[in-house]
Structure formats: structure tokens, C-alpha cells
PDB file of C-alpha atoms in Angstrom:
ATOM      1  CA  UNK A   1      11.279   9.863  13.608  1.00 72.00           C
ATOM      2  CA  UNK A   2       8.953   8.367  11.036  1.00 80.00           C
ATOM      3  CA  UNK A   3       8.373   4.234  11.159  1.00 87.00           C
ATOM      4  CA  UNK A   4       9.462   4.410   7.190  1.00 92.00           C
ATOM      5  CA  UNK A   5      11.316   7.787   5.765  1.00 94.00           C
ATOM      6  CA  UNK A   6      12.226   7.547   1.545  1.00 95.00           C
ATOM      7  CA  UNK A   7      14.178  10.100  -0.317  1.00 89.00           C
ATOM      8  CA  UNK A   8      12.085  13.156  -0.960  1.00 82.00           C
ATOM      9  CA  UNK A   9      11.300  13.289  -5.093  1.00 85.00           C
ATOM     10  CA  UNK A  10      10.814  14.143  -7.723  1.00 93.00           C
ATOM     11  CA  UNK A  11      13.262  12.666  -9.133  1.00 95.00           C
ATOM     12  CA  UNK A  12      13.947  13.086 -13.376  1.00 97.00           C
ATOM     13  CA  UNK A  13      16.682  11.335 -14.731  1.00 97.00           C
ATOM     14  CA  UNK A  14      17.344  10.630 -18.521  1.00 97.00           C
ATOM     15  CA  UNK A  15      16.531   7.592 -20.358  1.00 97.00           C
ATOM     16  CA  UNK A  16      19.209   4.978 -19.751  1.00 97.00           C
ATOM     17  CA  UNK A  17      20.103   6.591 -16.220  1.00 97.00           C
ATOM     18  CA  UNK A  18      20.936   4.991 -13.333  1.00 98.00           C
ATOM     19  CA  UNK A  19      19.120   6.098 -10.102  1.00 97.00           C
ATOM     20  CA  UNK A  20      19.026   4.813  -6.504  1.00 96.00           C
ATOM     21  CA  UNK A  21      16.233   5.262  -3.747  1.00 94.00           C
ATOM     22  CA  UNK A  22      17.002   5.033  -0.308  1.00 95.00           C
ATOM     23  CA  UNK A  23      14.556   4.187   2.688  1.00 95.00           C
ATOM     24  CA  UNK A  24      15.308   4.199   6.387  1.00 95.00           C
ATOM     25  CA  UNK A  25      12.823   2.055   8.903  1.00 93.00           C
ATOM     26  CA  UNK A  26      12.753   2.968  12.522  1.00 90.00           C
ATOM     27  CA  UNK A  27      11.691  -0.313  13.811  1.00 84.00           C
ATOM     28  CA  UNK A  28      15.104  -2.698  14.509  1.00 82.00           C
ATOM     29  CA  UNK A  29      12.440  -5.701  15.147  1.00 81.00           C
ATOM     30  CA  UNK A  30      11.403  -5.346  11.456  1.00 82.00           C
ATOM     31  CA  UNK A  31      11.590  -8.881   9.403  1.00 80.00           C
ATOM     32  CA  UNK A  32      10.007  -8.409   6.055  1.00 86.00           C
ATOM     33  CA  UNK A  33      10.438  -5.170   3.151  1.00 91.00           C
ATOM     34  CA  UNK A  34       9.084  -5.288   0.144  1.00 94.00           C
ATOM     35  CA  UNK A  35       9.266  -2.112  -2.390  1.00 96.00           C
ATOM     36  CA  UNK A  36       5.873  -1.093  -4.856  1.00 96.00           C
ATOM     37  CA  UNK A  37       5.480   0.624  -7.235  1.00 97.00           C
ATOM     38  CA  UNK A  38       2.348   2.749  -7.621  1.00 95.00           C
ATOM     39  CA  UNK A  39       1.488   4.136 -11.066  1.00 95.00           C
ATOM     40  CA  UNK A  40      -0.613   7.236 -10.976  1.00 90.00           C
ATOM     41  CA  UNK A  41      -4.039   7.103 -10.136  1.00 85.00           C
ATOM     42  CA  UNK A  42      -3.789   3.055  -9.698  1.00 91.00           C
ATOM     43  CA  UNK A  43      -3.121   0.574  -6.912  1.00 93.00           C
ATOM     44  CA  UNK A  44       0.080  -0.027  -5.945  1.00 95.00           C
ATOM     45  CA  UNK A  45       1.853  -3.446  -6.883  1.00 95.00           C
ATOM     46  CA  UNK A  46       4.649  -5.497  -6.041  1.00 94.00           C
ATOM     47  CA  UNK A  47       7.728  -4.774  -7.413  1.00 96.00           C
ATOM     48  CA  UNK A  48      10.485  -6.857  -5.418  1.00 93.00           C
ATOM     49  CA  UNK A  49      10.284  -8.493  -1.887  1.00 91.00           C
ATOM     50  CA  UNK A  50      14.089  -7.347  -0.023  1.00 90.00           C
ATOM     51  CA  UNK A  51      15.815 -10.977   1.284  1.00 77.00           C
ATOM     52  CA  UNK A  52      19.010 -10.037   3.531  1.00 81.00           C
ATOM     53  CA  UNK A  53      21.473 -10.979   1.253  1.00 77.00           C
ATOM     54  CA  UNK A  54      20.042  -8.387  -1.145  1.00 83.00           C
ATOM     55  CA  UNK A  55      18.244  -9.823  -4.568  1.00 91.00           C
ATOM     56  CA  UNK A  56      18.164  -9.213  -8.504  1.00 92.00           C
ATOM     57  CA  UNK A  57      15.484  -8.978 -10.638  1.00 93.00           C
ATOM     58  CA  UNK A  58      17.132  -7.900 -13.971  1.00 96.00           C
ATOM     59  CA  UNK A  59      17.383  -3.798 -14.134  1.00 97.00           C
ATOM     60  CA  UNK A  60      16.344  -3.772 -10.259  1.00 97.00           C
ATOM     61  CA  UNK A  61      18.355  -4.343  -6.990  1.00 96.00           C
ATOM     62  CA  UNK A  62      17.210  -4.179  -3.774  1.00 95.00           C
ATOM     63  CA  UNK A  63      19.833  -4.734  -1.278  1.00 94.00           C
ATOM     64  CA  UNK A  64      18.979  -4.747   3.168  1.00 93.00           C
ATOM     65  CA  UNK A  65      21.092  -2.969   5.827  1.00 92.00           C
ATOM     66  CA  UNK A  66      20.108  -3.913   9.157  1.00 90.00           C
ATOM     67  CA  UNK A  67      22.748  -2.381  11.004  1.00 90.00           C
ATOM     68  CA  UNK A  68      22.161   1.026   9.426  1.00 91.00           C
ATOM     69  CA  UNK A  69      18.287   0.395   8.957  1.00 92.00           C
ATOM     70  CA  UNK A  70      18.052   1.161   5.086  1.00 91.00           C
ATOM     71  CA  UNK A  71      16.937  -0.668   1.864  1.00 94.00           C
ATOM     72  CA  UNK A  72      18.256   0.559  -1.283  1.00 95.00           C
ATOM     73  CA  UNK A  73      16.434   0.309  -5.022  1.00 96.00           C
ATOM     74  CA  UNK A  74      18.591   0.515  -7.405  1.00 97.00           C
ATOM     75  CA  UNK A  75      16.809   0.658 -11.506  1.00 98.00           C
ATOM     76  CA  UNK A  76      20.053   0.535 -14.039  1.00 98.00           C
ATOM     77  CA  UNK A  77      19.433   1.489 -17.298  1.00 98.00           C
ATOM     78  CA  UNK A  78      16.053   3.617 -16.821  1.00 98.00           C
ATOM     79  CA  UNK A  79      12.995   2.768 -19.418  1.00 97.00           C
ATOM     80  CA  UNK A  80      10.134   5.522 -19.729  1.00 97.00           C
ATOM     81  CA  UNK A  81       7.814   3.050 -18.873  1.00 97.00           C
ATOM     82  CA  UNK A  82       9.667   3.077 -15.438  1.00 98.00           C
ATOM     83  CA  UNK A  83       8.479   6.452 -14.340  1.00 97.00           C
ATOM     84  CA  UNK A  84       5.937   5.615 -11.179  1.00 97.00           C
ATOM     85  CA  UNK A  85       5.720   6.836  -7.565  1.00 96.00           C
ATOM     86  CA  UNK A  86       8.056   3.816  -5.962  1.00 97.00           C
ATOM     87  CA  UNK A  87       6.990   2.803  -2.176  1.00 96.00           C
ATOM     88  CA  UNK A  88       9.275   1.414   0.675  1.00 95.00           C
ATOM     89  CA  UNK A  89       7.275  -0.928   2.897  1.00 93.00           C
ATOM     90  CA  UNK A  90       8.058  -2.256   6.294  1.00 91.00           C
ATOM     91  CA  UNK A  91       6.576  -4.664   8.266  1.00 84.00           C
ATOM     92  CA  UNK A  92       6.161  -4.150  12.098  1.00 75.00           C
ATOM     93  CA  UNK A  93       7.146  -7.684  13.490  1.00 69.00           C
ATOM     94  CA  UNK A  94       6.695  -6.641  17.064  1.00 65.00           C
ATOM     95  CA  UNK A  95       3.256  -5.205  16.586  1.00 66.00           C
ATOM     96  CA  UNK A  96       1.335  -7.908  15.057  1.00 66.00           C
ATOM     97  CA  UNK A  97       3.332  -7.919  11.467  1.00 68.00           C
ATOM     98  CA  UNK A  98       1.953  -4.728  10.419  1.00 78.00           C
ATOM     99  CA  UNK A  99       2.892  -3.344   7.225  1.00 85.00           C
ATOM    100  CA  UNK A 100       4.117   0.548   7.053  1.00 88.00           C
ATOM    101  CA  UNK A 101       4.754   2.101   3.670  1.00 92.00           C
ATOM    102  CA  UNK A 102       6.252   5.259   2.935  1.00 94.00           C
ATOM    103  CA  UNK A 103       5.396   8.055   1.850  1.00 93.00           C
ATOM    104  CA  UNK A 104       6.788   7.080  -1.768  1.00 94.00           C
ATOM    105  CA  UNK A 105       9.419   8.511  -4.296  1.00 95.00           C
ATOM    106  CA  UNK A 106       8.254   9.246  -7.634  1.00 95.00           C
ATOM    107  CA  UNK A 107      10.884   8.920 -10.365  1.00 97.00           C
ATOM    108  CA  UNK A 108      10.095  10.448 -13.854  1.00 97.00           C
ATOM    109  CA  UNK A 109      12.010   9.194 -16.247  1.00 97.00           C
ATOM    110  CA  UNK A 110      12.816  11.449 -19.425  1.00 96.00           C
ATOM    111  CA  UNK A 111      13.419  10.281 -23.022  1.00 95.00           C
TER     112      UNK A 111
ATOM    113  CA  UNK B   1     -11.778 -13.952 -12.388  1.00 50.00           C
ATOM    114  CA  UNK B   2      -8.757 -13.937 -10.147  1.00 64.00           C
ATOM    115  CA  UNK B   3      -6.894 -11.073  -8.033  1.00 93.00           C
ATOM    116  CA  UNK B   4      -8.399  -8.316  -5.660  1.00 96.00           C
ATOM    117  CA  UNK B   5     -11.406  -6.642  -7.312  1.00 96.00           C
ATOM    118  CA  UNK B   6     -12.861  -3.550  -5.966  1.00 97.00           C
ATOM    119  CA  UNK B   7     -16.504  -2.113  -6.243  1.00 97.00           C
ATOM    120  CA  UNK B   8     -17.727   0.478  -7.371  1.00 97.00           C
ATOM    121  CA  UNK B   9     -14.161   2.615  -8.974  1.00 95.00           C
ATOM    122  CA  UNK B  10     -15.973   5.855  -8.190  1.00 96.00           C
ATOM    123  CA  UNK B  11     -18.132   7.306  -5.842  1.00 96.00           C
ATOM    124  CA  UNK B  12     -19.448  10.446  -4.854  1.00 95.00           C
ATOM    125  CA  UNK B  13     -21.490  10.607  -2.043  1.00 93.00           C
ATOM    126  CA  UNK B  14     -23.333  13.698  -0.099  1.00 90.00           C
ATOM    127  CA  UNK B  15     -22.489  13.721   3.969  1.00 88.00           C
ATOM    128  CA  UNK B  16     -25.973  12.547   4.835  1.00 88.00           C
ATOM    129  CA  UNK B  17     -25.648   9.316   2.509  1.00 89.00           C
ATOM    130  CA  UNK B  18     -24.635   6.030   3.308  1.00 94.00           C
ATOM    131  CA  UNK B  19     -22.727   3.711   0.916  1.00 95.00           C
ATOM    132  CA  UNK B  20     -20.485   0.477   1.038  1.00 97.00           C
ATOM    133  CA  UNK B  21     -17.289  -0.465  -0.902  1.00 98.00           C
ATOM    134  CA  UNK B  22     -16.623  -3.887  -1.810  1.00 98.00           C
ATOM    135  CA  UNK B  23     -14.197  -6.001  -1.893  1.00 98.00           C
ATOM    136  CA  UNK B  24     -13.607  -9.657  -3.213  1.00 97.00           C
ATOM    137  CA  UNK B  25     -10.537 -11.536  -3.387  1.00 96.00           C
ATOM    138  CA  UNK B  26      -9.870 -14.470  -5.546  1.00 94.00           C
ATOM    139  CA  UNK B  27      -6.506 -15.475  -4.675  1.00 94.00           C
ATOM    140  CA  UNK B  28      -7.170 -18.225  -0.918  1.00 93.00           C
ATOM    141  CA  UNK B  29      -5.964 -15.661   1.109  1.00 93.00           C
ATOM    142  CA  UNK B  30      -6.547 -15.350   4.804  1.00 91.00           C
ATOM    143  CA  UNK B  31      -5.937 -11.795   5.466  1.00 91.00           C
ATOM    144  CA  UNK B  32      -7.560  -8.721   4.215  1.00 93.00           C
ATOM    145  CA  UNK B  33      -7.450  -4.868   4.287  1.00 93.00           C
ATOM    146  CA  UNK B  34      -8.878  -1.987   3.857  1.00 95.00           C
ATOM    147  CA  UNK B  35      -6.370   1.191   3.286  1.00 95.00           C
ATOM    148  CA  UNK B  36      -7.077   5.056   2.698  1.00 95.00           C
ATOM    149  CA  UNK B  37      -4.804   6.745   0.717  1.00 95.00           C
ATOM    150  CA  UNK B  38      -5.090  10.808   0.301  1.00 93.00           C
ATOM    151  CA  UNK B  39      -3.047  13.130  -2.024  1.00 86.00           C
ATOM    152  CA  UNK B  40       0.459  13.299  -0.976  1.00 79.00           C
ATOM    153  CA  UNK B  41       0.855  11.242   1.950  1.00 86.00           C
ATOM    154  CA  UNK B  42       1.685   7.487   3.042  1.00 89.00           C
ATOM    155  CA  UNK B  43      -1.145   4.869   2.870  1.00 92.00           C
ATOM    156  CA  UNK B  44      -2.785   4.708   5.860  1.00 91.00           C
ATOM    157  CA  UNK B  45      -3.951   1.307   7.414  1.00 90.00           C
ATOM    158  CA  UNK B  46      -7.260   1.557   8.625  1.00 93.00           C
ATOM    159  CA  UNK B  47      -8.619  -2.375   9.182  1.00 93.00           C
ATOM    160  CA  UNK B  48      -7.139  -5.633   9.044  1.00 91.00           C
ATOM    161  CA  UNK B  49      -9.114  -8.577   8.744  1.00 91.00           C
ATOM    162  CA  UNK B  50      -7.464 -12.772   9.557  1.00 87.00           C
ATOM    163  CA  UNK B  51      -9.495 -15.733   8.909  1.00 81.00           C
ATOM    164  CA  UNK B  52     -12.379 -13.189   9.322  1.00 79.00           C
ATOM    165  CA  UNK B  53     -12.124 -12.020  12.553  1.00 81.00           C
ATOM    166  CA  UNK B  54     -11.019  -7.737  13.060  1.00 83.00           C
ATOM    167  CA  UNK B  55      -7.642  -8.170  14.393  1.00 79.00           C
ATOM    168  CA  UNK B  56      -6.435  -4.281  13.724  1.00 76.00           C
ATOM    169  CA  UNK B  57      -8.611  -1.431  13.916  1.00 77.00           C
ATOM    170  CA  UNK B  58      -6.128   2.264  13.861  1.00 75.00           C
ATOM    171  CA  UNK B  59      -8.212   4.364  15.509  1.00 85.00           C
ATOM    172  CA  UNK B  60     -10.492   4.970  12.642  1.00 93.00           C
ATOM    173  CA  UNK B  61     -13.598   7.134  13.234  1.00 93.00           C
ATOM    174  CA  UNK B  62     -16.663   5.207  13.653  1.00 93.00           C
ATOM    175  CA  UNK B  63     -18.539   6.712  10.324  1.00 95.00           C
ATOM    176  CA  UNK B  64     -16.348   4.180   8.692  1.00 96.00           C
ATOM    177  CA  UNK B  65     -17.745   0.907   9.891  1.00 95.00           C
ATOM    178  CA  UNK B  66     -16.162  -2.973   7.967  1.00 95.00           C
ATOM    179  CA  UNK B  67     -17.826  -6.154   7.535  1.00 95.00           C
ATOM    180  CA  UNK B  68     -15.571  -9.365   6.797  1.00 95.00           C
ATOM    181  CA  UNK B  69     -18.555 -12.057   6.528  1.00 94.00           C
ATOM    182  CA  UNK B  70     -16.083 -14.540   5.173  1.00 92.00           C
ATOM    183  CA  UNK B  71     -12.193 -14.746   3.790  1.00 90.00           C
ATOM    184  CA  UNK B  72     -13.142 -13.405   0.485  1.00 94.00           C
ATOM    185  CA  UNK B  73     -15.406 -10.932   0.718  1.00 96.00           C
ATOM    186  CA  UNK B  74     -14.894  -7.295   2.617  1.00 97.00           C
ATOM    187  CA  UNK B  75     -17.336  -4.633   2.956  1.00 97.00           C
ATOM    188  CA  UNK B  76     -16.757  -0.636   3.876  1.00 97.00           C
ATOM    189  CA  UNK B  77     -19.755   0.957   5.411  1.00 97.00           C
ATOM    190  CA  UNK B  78     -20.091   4.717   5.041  1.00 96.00           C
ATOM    191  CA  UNK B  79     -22.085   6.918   6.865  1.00 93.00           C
ATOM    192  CA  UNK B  80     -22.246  10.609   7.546  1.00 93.00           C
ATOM    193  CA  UNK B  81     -18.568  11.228   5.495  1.00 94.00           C
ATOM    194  CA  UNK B  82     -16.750  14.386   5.750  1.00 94.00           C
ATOM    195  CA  UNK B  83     -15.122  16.307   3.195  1.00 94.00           C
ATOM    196  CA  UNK B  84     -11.993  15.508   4.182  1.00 94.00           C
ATOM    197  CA  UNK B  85     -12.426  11.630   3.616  1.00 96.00           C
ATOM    198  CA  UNK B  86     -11.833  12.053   0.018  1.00 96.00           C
ATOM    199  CA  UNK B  87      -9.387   9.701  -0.803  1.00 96.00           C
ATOM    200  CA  UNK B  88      -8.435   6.652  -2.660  1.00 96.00           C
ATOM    201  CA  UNK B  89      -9.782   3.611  -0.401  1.00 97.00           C
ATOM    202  CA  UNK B  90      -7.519   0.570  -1.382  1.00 97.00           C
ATOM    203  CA  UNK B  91      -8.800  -3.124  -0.532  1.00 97.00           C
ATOM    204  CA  UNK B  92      -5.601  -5.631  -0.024  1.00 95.00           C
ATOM    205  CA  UNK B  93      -5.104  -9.340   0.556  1.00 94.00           C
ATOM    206  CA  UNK B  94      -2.533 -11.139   1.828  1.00 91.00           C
ATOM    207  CA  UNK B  95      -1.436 -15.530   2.163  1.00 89.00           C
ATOM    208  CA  UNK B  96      -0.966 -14.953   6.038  1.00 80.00           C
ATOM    209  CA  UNK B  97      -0.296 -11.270   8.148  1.00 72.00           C
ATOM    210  CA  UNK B  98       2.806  -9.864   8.447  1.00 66.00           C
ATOM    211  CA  UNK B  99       5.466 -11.524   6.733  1.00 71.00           C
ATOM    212  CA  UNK B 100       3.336 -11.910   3.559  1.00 81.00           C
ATOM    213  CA  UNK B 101       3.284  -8.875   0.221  1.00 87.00           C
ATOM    214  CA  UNK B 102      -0.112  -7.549  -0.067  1.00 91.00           C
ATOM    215  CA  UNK B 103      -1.991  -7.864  -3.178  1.00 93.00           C
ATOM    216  CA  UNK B 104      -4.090  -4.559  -3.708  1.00 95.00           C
ATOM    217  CA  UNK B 105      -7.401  -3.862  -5.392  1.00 96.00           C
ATOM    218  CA  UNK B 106      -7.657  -1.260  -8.081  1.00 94.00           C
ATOM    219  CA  UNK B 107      -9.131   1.352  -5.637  1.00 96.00           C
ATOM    220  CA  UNK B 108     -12.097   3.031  -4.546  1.00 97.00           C
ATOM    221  CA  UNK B 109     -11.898   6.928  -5.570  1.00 96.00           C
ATOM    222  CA  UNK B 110     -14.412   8.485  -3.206  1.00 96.00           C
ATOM    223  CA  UNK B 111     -15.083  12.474  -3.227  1.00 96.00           C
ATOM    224  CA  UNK B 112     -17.503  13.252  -0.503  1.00 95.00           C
ATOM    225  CA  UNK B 113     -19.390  16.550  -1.325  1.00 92.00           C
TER     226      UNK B 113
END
């Protein structure tokens, strides 16, 4: 099993969509998740750090299941400018703190 | 200046060459990076540098050799490159390790010919 597994993409949803991406962490000793977003051809940056009681950050959710091992990003109403490869990451608590991303989930959003 | 800058955004390099990448971070951070990233697959940690001492090194092949000579600067030797280390080479900084968000440099594109 993979340390971090996302959704396989593409994924193309209409302007105004709602979509959901799922990631699943293999590591139970894992403290911190943060989700990226990578545009293409550019570094990736910080979209939302993941708190266990789950967070807003106005269109974006993130919420934490530690008892199933998933995070969940959830983008309500979907802008163009969201389209972007979107990256789980997963720290490693138990082997120094290291961070594991996915392997990403690009979303294309369509007008 | 502020942030993680990267130097130089391109290179192309022949197998027999050496080069470096650079990286400087502007931010007081402890911890620094260096990732590789190639088409279609996770980033890949290669080094991880605290308070400028090598405290992660993932098994990477010796032709890739770092230099952390203080908490803001990071270096990437390259020597003797194969084809297949054509990727996007990502510098990152981070408050503390572990717990912390990385902040990432605008990349390295390297094509080795």
C-alpha cells in the first residue's frame, strides 16, 4: 500500500461545480496534512493545512478522518482559475516528521 | 527579496558536465530541502537539511552531491547526470521539520542530454 494514495484524475467538472478529492495515508502515527496545489509547470504551494476538527477557508474544506485514514478537499462553487494538479501531503511523525505527498489529482475546471 | 528563490530556472547539461543549483531562502527558516519531481509521479524527497546539518539523505545516488553551508543557502552538485534525471528539482524551506508546511522554490527544470 502506498504511504499517501489520492483519487486517480483527471477530473473536469463545469464551472460552478462542486467536486471532492479524497486521500488515504498509510501511516496511523501521522500528525500533520496539509493539501497543495501545484499549477502546471510551477512549484507547488500551500493551499490549506488539515486541523482534526476539519477547517474552512471560504470555497475550500478540508476535513481529517483518523479512524478511516482519509482527508477530504472539498472546492464548492468551482472558478476556472481553480483548475491545478491538487497534492495530499502527509507527514511521517514516526520517521523523523517526514513529509510524503501524493501523487496529485488534477482538476480541470470547464467554463 | 523574500520567499524561496531558486537558481538558475533552466538547465541543460551534457553527462560529462558538472553544475550546481541554488537555493536561498529568505523567510528564518531552519529546515531545508531539496526535492525531484519527474513527469507523472509523486515528489520525491531526496535531502533534508536542520540548522545545517544533513539529517535525511533517501538513498540518492552519489552524482547528486548537497551543500548546506548555512540556514539560508543550499547548493545541488551535479556530476556525471543521466538521462533519466530530467526532472523538475524543487528547493523547500520549512520554520522547524515535520510538523511545519514547506515553502517551495520556483524549480529547477533540468534536461540532461
Amino acid at each position: 500500500r502506498k504511504e499517501v494514495e489520492q483519487d486517480p484524475g483527471p477530473f473536469n467538472v463545469p464551472e460552478g461545480a462542486t467536486v471532492a478529492f479524497n486521500c488515504t495515508y498509510s501511516n496511523s502515527a501521522s500528525q500533520s496534512f496539509f493539501w497543495y496545489r501545484q499549477d502546471c509547470r510551477k512549484e507547488p504551494k500551500l493551499l490549506m493545512s488539515v486541523y482534526s476538527s476539519g477547517n474552512e477557508d471560504g470555497r475550500f474544506t478540508a476535513q481529517l478522518n483518523r479512524a478511516s485514514q482519509y482527508i477530504s478537499l472539498l472546492i464548492r462553487d468551482s472558478k476556472l482559475s481553480d483548475s491545478a494538479t491538487y497534492l495530499c501531503v502527509v507527514n511521517l511523525y514516526n520517521q523523523g516528521g517526514k513529509l510524503i505527498f501524493g501523487q496529485g489529482t488534477e482538476l480541470s475546471v470547464k467554463p | 527579496e523574500t520567499g524561496v528563490t531558486q537558481t538558475p530556472r533552466h538547465l541543460v547539461m551534457g553527462m560529462t558536465n558538472k553544475k550546481s543549483l541554488k537555493c536561498e531562502q529568505h523567510l528564518g527558516h531552519n529546515a531545508m530541502y531539496w526535492y525531484k519531481q519527474s513527469a507523472k509521479k509523486p515528489l520525491e524527497l531526496m535531502f533534508v537539511y536542520s540548522l545545517e546539518e544533513r539529517v535525511e539523505n533517501n538513498s540518492v545516488p552519489s552524482r547528486f552531491s548537497p551543500e548546506c553551508p548555512n540556514s539560508s543557502h543550499l547548493f545541488l552538485h551535479l556530476h556525471t547526470l543521466q538521462p533519466e534525471d530530467s526532472a523538475l528539482y524543487l528547493c523547500a524551506s520549512s520554520p522547524g521539520q515535520g510538523n511545519s508546511p514547506l515553502h517551495f522554490g520556483n524549480g529547477t527544470r533540468l534536461t540532461v542530454t
